[in-house]
Short mmCIF file of C-alpha atoms and ligand atoms in Angstrom, two decimals:
data_model
loop_
_atom_site.label_atom_id
_atom_site.label_comp_id
_atom_site.label_asym_id
_atom_site.label_seq_id
_atom_site.Cartn_x
_atom_site.Cartn_y
_atom_site.Cartn_z
CA MET A 1 149.32 71.12 125.42
CA THR A 2 147.34 71.44 122.25
CA PRO A 3 144.98 74.34 122.00
CA ALA A 4 141.54 73.24 121.02
CA SER A 5 139.52 75.52 118.84
CA THR A 6 135.78 75.45 118.62
CA THR A 7 133.48 77.76 116.80
CA VAL A 8 130.18 78.80 118.26
CA ALA A 9 127.37 80.43 116.35
CA THR A 10 129.48 80.71 113.25
CA PRO A 11 129.19 79.69 109.66
CA PRO A 12 130.52 76.22 108.99
CA THR A 13 133.68 77.44 107.30
CA PRO A 14 135.46 80.68 108.04
CA PHE A 15 134.85 83.40 105.48
CA GLN A 16 131.89 81.66 103.88
CA GLY A 17 128.99 83.00 105.84
CA SER A 18 125.42 82.22 105.12
CA ARG A 19 124.22 85.69 106.02
CA ALA A 20 125.98 88.19 103.88
CA VAL A 21 125.32 91.75 102.85
CA GLY A 22 122.57 92.01 100.33
CA ASP A 23 121.10 88.74 101.47
CA PRO A 24 118.09 89.97 103.39
CA MET A 25 115.97 87.48 105.18
CA ASN A 26 112.44 87.30 103.99
CA GLU A 27 109.51 89.04 105.61
CA ASP A 28 108.32 85.81 107.20
CA ASP A 29 111.49 85.81 109.26
CA GLY A 30 110.47 89.22 110.50
CA LEU A 31 107.02 88.04 111.46
CA ARG A 32 108.51 85.20 113.38
CA ALA A 33 110.93 87.49 115.09
CA ALA A 34 111.30 86.79 118.73
CA GLY A 35 114.57 88.51 119.32
CA ARG A 36 115.55 91.99 120.31
CA SER A 37 116.74 94.78 118.13
CA PRO A 38 120.35 95.76 118.47
CA LYS A 39 121.21 97.81 121.48
CA ARG A 40 124.41 99.61 120.92
CA TYR A 41 126.67 101.00 123.52
CA ALA A 42 128.16 104.43 123.36
CA LEU A 43 131.89 104.00 123.26
CA LYS A 44 131.95 107.38 124.90
CA VAL A 45 129.76 110.40 125.26
CA ARG A 46 130.56 112.57 122.33
CA THR A 47 132.03 115.87 123.30
CA CYS A 48 133.74 118.29 121.03
CA SER A 49 135.77 121.45 121.52
CA ASN A 50 135.48 124.28 119.06
CA GLU A 51 138.96 123.59 117.76
CA CYS A 52 138.11 120.31 116.14
CA PRO A 53 140.09 119.57 113.05
CA PRO A 54 137.80 119.05 110.09
CA VAL A 55 136.45 115.58 109.82
CA ASP A 56 137.89 113.71 106.93
CA PRO A 57 135.36 111.10 106.38
CA ALA A 58 136.15 109.21 103.54
CA PRO A 59 134.92 108.61 100.19
CA LYS A 60 132.49 111.35 99.39
CA LYS A 61 131.97 110.06 95.92
CA ALA A 62 129.17 107.59 95.65
CA ARG A 63 129.73 104.49 93.65
CA PRO A 64 126.87 103.48 91.41
CA ALA A 65 124.53 101.07 93.11
CA ALA A 66 125.10 98.46 90.46
CA ALA A 67 128.75 98.27 91.45
CA ILE A 68 127.87 97.28 95.01
CA ALA A 69 127.71 93.54 94.74
CA ALA A 70 126.76 91.42 97.70
CA SER A 71 129.67 90.61 99.95
CA THR A 72 130.51 86.96 100.41
CA LEU A 73 131.89 87.52 103.90
CA PRO A 74 129.99 86.85 107.11
CA MET A 75 129.59 89.88 109.31
CA LEU A 76 129.95 88.14 112.64
CA GLU A 77 131.85 85.04 113.73
CA VAL A 78 132.47 83.81 117.23
CA GLU A 79 135.66 81.87 117.91
CA VAL A 80 136.39 80.13 121.17
CA THR A 81 139.86 78.88 121.93
CA GLY A 82 140.92 77.07 125.08
CA SER A 83 142.95 74.15 126.40
CA ASP A 84 141.95 70.50 126.52
CA ASP A 85 143.13 70.05 130.08
CA GLY A 86 141.19 73.05 131.36
CA ARG A 87 144.29 74.69 132.90
CA GLU A 88 143.78 77.73 130.71
CA LYS A 89 140.65 79.83 130.60
CA ALA A 90 138.84 79.73 127.30
CA ALA A 91 139.31 82.85 125.17
CA LEU A 92 136.68 84.47 123.04
CA THR A 93 137.25 86.30 119.78
CA ILE A 94 134.58 88.06 117.74
CA HIS A 95 135.43 88.47 114.05
CA SER A 96 133.35 91.07 112.28
CA THR A 97 133.53 92.34 108.72
CA VAL A 98 132.33 95.79 107.71
CA PRO A 99 129.88 95.32 104.85
CA ARG A 100 130.29 97.13 101.56
CA GLY A 101 128.77 100.58 101.60
CA PHE A 102 130.08 101.46 105.06
CA ALA A 103 133.30 102.41 106.81
CA ILE A 104 134.43 103.03 110.36
CA VAL A 105 136.28 106.32 110.61
CA ASP A 106 138.21 107.63 113.58
CA ASP A 107 137.43 111.27 114.11
CA ALA A 108 139.82 113.17 116.36
CA CYS A 109 136.96 114.84 118.23
CA GLU A 110 134.16 112.37 118.17
CA GLY A 111 136.01 109.09 118.24
CA LYS A 112 135.03 106.22 116.02
CA LYS A 113 131.86 106.41 114.02
CA ILE A 114 130.25 104.68 111.08
CA ILE A 115 129.76 106.45 107.79
CA ALA A 116 128.08 105.44 104.56
CA THR A 117 130.39 105.20 101.55
CA ARG A 118 127.58 105.22 99.03
CA ASP A 119 124.18 106.87 98.75
CA PHE A 120 121.13 105.21 100.25
CA THR A 121 117.49 106.15 99.81
CA ARG A 122 114.87 106.28 102.51
CA GLY A 123 113.56 102.78 103.19
CA ASP A 124 116.63 101.05 101.75
CA LEU A 125 117.93 97.95 103.42
CA LEU A 126 121.35 99.09 104.65
CA TYR A 127 122.54 95.69 105.83
CA VAL A 128 121.48 92.54 107.66
CA ALA A 129 123.48 91.64 110.73
CA SER A 130 123.41 89.70 113.96
CA CYS A 131 124.75 89.97 117.46
CA ALA A 132 126.07 86.99 119.38
CA LEU A 133 124.27 85.95 122.57
CA LEU A 134 126.96 84.88 125.00
CA ASP A 135 127.51 84.18 128.66
CA LEU A 136 130.73 86.16 129.13
CA SER A 137 131.33 84.76 132.62
CA SER A 138 132.93 81.77 130.90
CA TYR A 139 135.52 84.11 129.39
CA GLU A 140 136.41 86.30 132.38
CA GLN A 141 133.96 88.93 131.08
CA ARG A 142 136.19 89.87 128.15
CA TYR A 143 136.54 89.21 124.47
CA GLU A 144 138.69 90.33 121.60
CA LEU A 145 136.90 92.17 118.81
CA LYS A 146 138.58 91.97 115.41
CA ILE A 147 137.20 94.22 112.68
CA TYR A 148 137.89 93.50 109.01
CA SER A 149 137.12 95.07 105.72
CA GLU A 150 136.56 93.09 102.62
CA ASP A 151 139.63 93.13 100.42
CA VAL A 152 137.96 94.57 97.34
CA GLU A 153 141.29 94.99 95.55
CA ASN A 154 141.63 91.25 95.49
CA GLN A 155 138.96 89.73 93.33
CA ASP A 156 139.18 86.38 95.11
CA ALA A 157 136.01 86.17 97.12
CA GLY A 158 136.53 85.59 100.79
CA ARG A 159 139.62 87.76 101.34
CA ARG A 160 139.52 90.29 104.10
CA ARG A 161 141.87 92.73 105.75
CA LEU A 162 142.25 93.29 109.50
CA LEU A 163 141.41 96.88 110.37
CA ASP A 164 141.37 96.87 114.12
CA ALA A 165 141.72 94.52 117.08
CA ARG A 166 140.79 95.46 120.60
CA VAL A 167 140.03 93.75 123.89
CA ASN A 168 136.56 94.58 125.07
CA THR A 169 135.01 93.89 128.42
CA GLU A 170 131.49 93.11 129.53
CA THR A 171 130.70 96.84 129.53
CA HIS A 172 131.02 96.86 125.74
CA SER A 173 128.24 94.32 125.46
CA VAL A 174 124.59 94.77 126.24
CA ASP A 175 122.39 92.99 128.75
CA ASP A 176 120.22 90.66 126.68
CA GLY A 177 117.18 91.04 128.87
CA HIS A 178 115.41 88.29 126.97
CA PRO A 179 113.36 86.04 129.25
CA LEU A 180 115.09 82.81 128.17
CA PRO A 181 117.42 81.17 128.85
CA VAL A 182 117.95 82.02 132.48
CA ALA A 183 120.56 81.18 135.05
CA GLY A 184 119.76 79.20 138.21
CA ASP A 185 118.95 82.39 140.09
CA GLY A 186 116.34 83.31 137.48
CA SER A 187 118.38 86.01 135.78
CA SER A 188 119.60 85.91 132.22
CA ARG A 189 123.36 85.93 131.95
CA LEU A 190 123.39 86.36 128.23
CA ARG A 191 125.04 89.44 126.82
CA GLN A 192 124.45 90.79 123.33
CA VAL A 193 127.85 91.15 121.70
CA TYR A 194 127.93 93.25 118.54
CA GLY A 195 130.52 93.44 115.83
CA TRP A 196 131.47 96.34 113.59
CA ASP A 197 128.21 98.23 114.05
CA SER A 198 128.79 98.55 117.79
CA PHE A 199 130.66 101.70 116.74
CA MET A 200 127.40 103.29 115.66
CA ASN A 201 126.68 106.45 117.63
CA HIS A 202 123.44 107.67 119.11
CA SER A 203 121.49 110.51 117.53
CA CYS A 204 118.21 111.98 118.74
CA ASN A 205 117.29 112.17 115.05
CA ALA A 206 118.83 108.92 113.83
CA ASN A 207 118.88 108.00 110.16
CA ALA A 208 118.61 104.22 110.64
CA HIS A 209 116.45 101.80 112.59
CA PHE A 210 116.77 98.09 113.23
CA PRO A 211 113.74 95.81 112.99
CA PRO A 212 114.48 92.39 114.47
CA LEU A 213 114.39 89.41 112.13
CA ARG A 214 114.76 86.26 114.17
CA ARG A 215 116.47 84.88 117.19
CA THR A 216 118.25 81.60 117.75
CA ARG A 217 119.84 80.25 120.90
CA THR A 218 123.15 81.88 120.01
CA GLU A 219 122.33 84.82 117.77
CA SER A 220 119.84 87.62 117.26
CA HIS A 221 119.42 88.81 113.68
CA TYR A 222 118.24 92.23 112.61
CA ARG A 223 118.00 94.49 109.59
CA ALA A 224 119.23 98.06 109.33
CA ILE A 225 116.83 100.29 107.38
CA ALA A 226 117.36 103.90 106.26
CA ILE A 227 114.85 106.23 107.93
CA ARG A 228 115.70 108.95 105.41
CA ASP A 229 118.09 109.43 102.52
CA ILE A 230 121.72 108.91 103.51
CA ALA A 231 124.45 110.35 101.29
CA ALA A 232 127.95 108.95 100.92
CA GLY A 233 130.03 110.45 103.72
CA ASP A 234 127.08 110.85 106.12
CA GLU A 235 127.38 109.33 109.54
CA VAL A 236 124.97 106.44 110.11
CA THR A 237 123.31 106.75 113.50
CA CYS A 238 120.77 105.02 115.68
CA ASP A 239 118.53 106.29 118.44
CA TYR A 240 119.35 104.34 121.59
CA ALA A 241 115.84 105.10 122.89
CA LEU A 242 114.50 102.68 120.27
CA PHE A 243 116.10 99.76 122.10
CA ASP A 244 116.41 100.78 125.72
CA TYR A 245 113.36 101.38 127.82
CA SER A 246 115.46 102.48 130.78
CA TYR A 247 119.03 103.09 129.80
CA ASP A 248 120.55 101.72 132.99
CA ASP A 249 124.23 102.43 133.64
CA GLN A 250 124.80 103.94 130.23
CA ASP A 251 123.02 107.26 130.45
CA ILE A 252 124.20 110.07 128.22
CA GLU A 253 123.88 113.11 130.46
CA ILE A 254 124.86 115.62 127.79
CA CYS A 255 123.96 114.52 124.30
CA VAL A 256 125.92 116.29 121.59
CA CYS A 257 124.46 114.44 118.62
CA GLY A 258 124.17 117.84 116.94
CA SER A 259 120.70 117.16 115.59
CA GLU A 260 118.18 119.99 115.47
CA LYS A 261 115.92 117.64 117.38
CA CYS A 262 118.52 116.88 120.09
CA ARG A 263 116.80 116.07 123.37
CA GLY A 264 119.86 117.18 125.32
CA LYS A 265 120.26 113.87 127.12
CA MET A 266 119.63 110.18 126.68
CA PHE A 267 118.15 108.36 129.65
CA GLY A 268 116.25 105.72 127.75
CA PHE A 269 112.81 105.57 126.21
CA HIS A 270 110.98 105.94 129.53
CA ALA A 271 112.50 109.41 130.11
CA LEU A 272 111.13 110.89 126.86
CA SER A 273 108.09 113.15 126.78
CA LEU A 274 104.83 111.54 125.69
CA ARG A 275 105.06 113.24 122.30
CA GLU A 276 108.66 112.11 121.79
CA LYS A 277 107.68 108.55 122.69
CA VAL A 278 104.74 108.52 120.30
CA ASP A 279 106.80 109.98 117.45
CA ILE A 280 109.30 107.08 117.52
CA LEU A 281 106.99 104.31 118.71
CA HIS A 282 106.67 102.67 115.26
CA LEU A 283 110.48 102.40 115.01
CA CYS A 284 110.97 100.93 118.49
CA ASP A 285 112.00 97.47 119.49
CA PRO A 286 108.72 95.53 119.88
CA GLU A 287 109.52 94.94 123.55
CA VAL A 288 109.92 98.67 124.18
CA ARG A 289 106.67 99.38 122.37
CA GLU A 290 104.78 96.70 124.29
CA LYS A 291 106.19 97.91 127.59
CA PHE A 292 105.09 101.47 126.79
CA LEU A 293 101.59 100.44 125.75
CA ALA A 294 101.23 98.29 128.87
CA SER A 295 102.53 100.93 131.26
CA GLU A 296 100.80 104.04 129.97
CA SER A 297 97.11 104.15 130.70
CA ILE A 298 96.36 105.72 127.34
CA ARG A 299 93.63 104.59 124.99
CA VAL A 300 94.77 103.42 121.56
CA PHE A 301 92.50 103.63 118.52
CA GLN A 302 93.32 101.98 115.21
CA SER A 303 92.64 103.06 111.66
CA ARG A 304 93.71 102.14 108.14
CA LEU A 305 94.40 104.57 105.32
CA PRO A 306 92.20 104.02 102.27
CA ASP A 307 93.79 103.82 98.81
CA GLY A 308 94.78 107.21 97.47
CA ILE A 309 95.19 108.86 100.87
CA GLY A 310 98.36 109.63 102.83
CA ILE A 311 99.31 111.47 106.02
CA VAL A 312 102.21 113.92 105.92
CA THR A 313 103.80 115.75 108.82
CA SER A 314 105.18 119.28 108.66
CA GLY A 315 108.94 119.71 109.05
CA ASP A 316 108.62 120.84 112.65
CA GLY A 317 106.35 117.90 113.43
CA GLN A 318 103.59 120.20 114.67
CA GLU A 319 101.02 119.74 111.89
CA LYS A 320 99.69 116.70 110.08
CA TYR A 321 97.82 116.77 106.80
CA LEU A 322 95.72 114.40 104.78
CA VAL A 323 97.00 114.32 101.20
CA SER A 324 95.92 112.74 97.96
CA THR A 325 98.41 110.18 96.66
CA HIS A 326 96.91 109.90 93.17
CA GLY A 327 94.63 112.86 92.50
CA PHE A 328 90.84 113.32 92.34
CA GLU A 329 88.40 115.08 90.01
CA VAL A 330 85.32 117.06 91.07
CA GLY A 331 82.60 114.67 92.24
CA ASP A 332 84.97 111.75 92.90
CA VAL A 333 84.52 109.80 96.09
CA ILE A 334 87.75 110.43 97.99
CA PHE A 335 86.95 107.89 100.68
CA GLU A 336 84.18 106.45 102.79
CA ASN A 337 84.54 106.33 106.54
CA ARG A 338 82.80 104.99 109.61
CA ILE A 339 82.91 106.75 112.94
CA GLU A 340 83.39 105.22 116.36
CA ARG A 341 81.07 106.75 118.96
CA ILE A 342 82.43 107.39 122.45
CA MET A 343 79.84 108.43 125.01
CA LYS A 344 80.62 111.55 126.95
CA ASP A 345 79.46 109.98 130.21
CA CYS A 346 82.48 107.68 130.26
CA ASP A 347 85.71 109.24 131.43
CA LEU A 348 87.19 110.86 128.39
CA PRO A 349 90.93 111.40 128.65
CA SER A 350 92.32 114.61 127.15
CA GLU A 351 94.74 112.65 124.95
CA CYS A 352 94.78 109.30 123.22
CA LEU A 353 96.77 107.44 120.58
CA LEU A 354 95.78 106.62 117.05
CA GLU A 355 97.66 103.88 115.23
CA VAL A 356 97.35 104.23 111.46
CA ASP A 357 98.97 101.40 109.53
CA GLY A 358 101.62 100.87 112.20
CA VAL A 359 102.46 104.54 112.81
CA TYR A 360 101.30 106.19 116.04
CA HIS A 361 99.84 109.67 116.49
CA LEU A 362 99.04 111.59 119.65
CA LEU A 363 95.51 112.99 119.51
CA SER A 364 93.75 115.65 121.52
CA ILE A 365 90.11 114.84 122.26
CA GLU A 366 89.17 118.49 121.73
CA GLU A 367 90.99 118.98 118.44
CA HIS A 368 90.83 115.64 116.70
CA PHE A 369 87.33 114.41 117.55
CA ILE A 370 83.96 115.70 116.39
CA HIS A 371 81.82 116.56 119.40
CA ARG A 372 78.06 115.93 119.39
CA THR A 373 75.68 116.55 122.27
CA ASP A 374 75.97 113.14 123.94
CA TYR A 375 79.07 111.63 122.40
CA VAL A 376 82.26 112.32 120.47
CA GLU A 377 83.12 110.85 117.09
CA MET A 378 86.46 109.14 116.55
CA ILE A 379 87.03 109.39 112.80
CA GLY A 380 90.41 107.67 112.54
CA PHE A 381 92.85 108.88 109.87
CA ASP A 382 90.33 111.55 108.80
CA CYS A 383 91.03 113.55 111.97
CA PHE A 384 94.11 114.92 110.15
CA MET A 385 92.09 116.60 107.40
CA GLN A 386 92.86 120.32 107.52
CA HIS A 387 90.32 123.14 107.43
CA SER A 388 89.96 125.58 104.57
CA CYS A 389 87.35 128.32 104.14
CA SER A 390 87.26 127.25 100.49
CA PRO A 391 87.77 123.50 100.83
CA ASN A 392 88.31 120.90 98.11
CA ALA A 393 86.30 118.17 99.84
CA HIS A 394 82.94 117.81 101.53
CA GLN A 395 81.57 115.01 103.68
CA VAL A 396 78.03 113.70 103.31
CA TYR A 397 76.59 111.62 106.15
CA SER A 398 74.56 108.63 104.97
CA SER A 399 73.65 107.58 108.51
CA ARG A 400 74.60 108.37 112.09
CA ASP A 401 77.91 106.52 111.79
CA ASN A 402 78.84 106.58 108.11
CA TYR A 403 79.87 109.31 105.73
CA VAL A 404 81.36 109.75 102.28
CA VAL A 405 83.91 112.43 101.38
CA TYR A 406 83.56 113.86 97.85
CA ALA A 407 85.95 116.11 95.93
CA THR A 408 84.44 119.56 95.37
CA LYS A 409 87.52 120.74 93.43
CA SER A 410 90.09 118.78 91.49
CA ILE A 411 92.90 117.66 93.78
CA CYS A 412 96.32 116.95 92.30
CA ARG A 413 98.60 114.12 93.38
CA GLY A 414 100.21 115.18 96.65
CA GLY A 415 97.57 117.88 97.19
CA VAL A 416 96.32 118.59 100.70
CA ILE A 417 92.70 117.52 101.19
CA THR A 418 90.65 120.09 103.09
CA CYS A 419 87.14 120.45 104.44
CA ASP A 420 85.19 123.20 106.19
CA TYR A 421 85.24 122.62 109.94
CA MET A 422 82.15 124.85 110.19
CA ALA A 423 80.17 122.33 108.12
CA LEU A 424 80.53 119.14 110.14
CA ASP A 425 76.87 118.76 111.06
CA ASN A 426 75.43 115.33 110.45
CA GLU A 427 72.46 116.16 108.24
CA ALA A 428 71.36 112.52 107.97
CA VAL A 429 70.23 112.48 111.59
CA GLY A 430 70.05 116.24 112.25
CA LEU A 431 73.00 116.43 114.64
CA GLU A 432 75.02 119.62 115.01
CA SER A 433 78.67 119.61 115.89
CA GLN A 434 79.62 121.25 119.17
CA VAL A 435 82.14 124.05 119.50
CA THR A 436 85.34 122.90 121.23
CA ILE A 437 88.16 124.95 119.72
CA THR A 438 88.85 128.48 118.55
CA PHE A 439 91.68 129.11 116.12
CA LYS A 440 92.93 131.62 113.60
CA CYS A 441 92.53 130.27 110.10
CA ASN A 442 95.53 130.56 107.79
CA CYS A 443 93.91 128.97 104.75
CA GLY A 444 94.84 132.00 102.62
CA GLU A 445 91.58 131.91 100.66
CA LYS A 446 89.91 135.19 99.60
CA ASN A 447 86.84 134.30 101.63
CA CYS A 448 88.84 133.31 104.74
CA ARG A 449 86.74 133.88 107.84
CA GLY A 450 89.74 134.55 110.08
CA ILE A 451 88.98 133.48 113.65
CA LEU A 452 86.98 130.25 113.69
CA ARG A 453 85.05 128.61 116.50
CA CYS A 454 84.19 125.05 115.68
ZN1 ZN B 501 120.93 114.38 120.92
ZN1 ZN B 502 90.29 130.40 106.25
#
């Protein structure tokens, strides 16, 4: 009996992968993406007693970025071994190499987790990876996962060192859920099988997200992007809600991610509050986002930020501000804008969504719209301009639906742009704004009027 060995969804020669660290696919791949983002399984719900020994994570010292050369090793290979005569069941082995810049550490309390071994900056490409799409029923619902690290001591490219080998079952993979291909009964039997990054833990305030790149019959490729700065030694985490609309069978009833923003549990995207959903919507798997937008009967407006303008959110997420990204002098046009009129006789919901350049915001009709007698004005990104009793900007209406915002003081780069909410009348057509909210002004100006009704 001679064992036959075939390789599925692998590079042509072992250890010479075509998709290595630092070899990001181009943006066109992303636009063509049809696959799903990674959905990672929790190896276990993280619980921790107070007597945890201190975590010893590894290299705290960051290596200079220039020293991090692209790895030549593939991150995921699928190996199938079986017998010619069919008397033995085929066996499946997943070989996965941890890319440079990361390590898997085994913490006595929390179990295995992934940490960064160098510093990353917000927006950095952390790595490009893929998961294998496999029908595990051909392999008795099990596979061996072998994790390697690149042998950096040995300068010969292509050397790697076995770190860990374990037999995983179907429960360590993720239901693909992709519409094609399907089994005879109409259901997909494909499972998403991940390599080294299947050890990534959930956090309600994750520091990485995973836009899909492209999907083939046997693989789904994705990027890992830093949501914020990640220092060497930090755990790299993902938010499972980004990938799972309903987190069937793998609920985390008590989340101990330790984040200040911990939601306490993880039952999938659908179980989040509307605000929580909207806050992460731009990071979600496209399928999760589409499902949300199709299922919620909420109106979505769209807007684009003009040059020189940005939106920033306060640390607690409660306030949003319009800021200048390059600075303006007195008399400068800050931006021009066009309103969208919504008649009051149609059913106005109390809340709606605004998508600004791919990021979603939850709006209140009363707070974020300008109310006229017969209609309300949707003013897009400009609804985040804050009030000041001594503002640095003033809007001038040129018609019923168009206005220009001028700087009335010089505004430095990064400065908050403000207007007077008591001066929102449209003088071009003689329309007053209606009072909808009362609030206590905290502008801090000498002439602050205190309680405002506007
Ligand atoms: Zn949490
Ligand atoms: Zn004030």
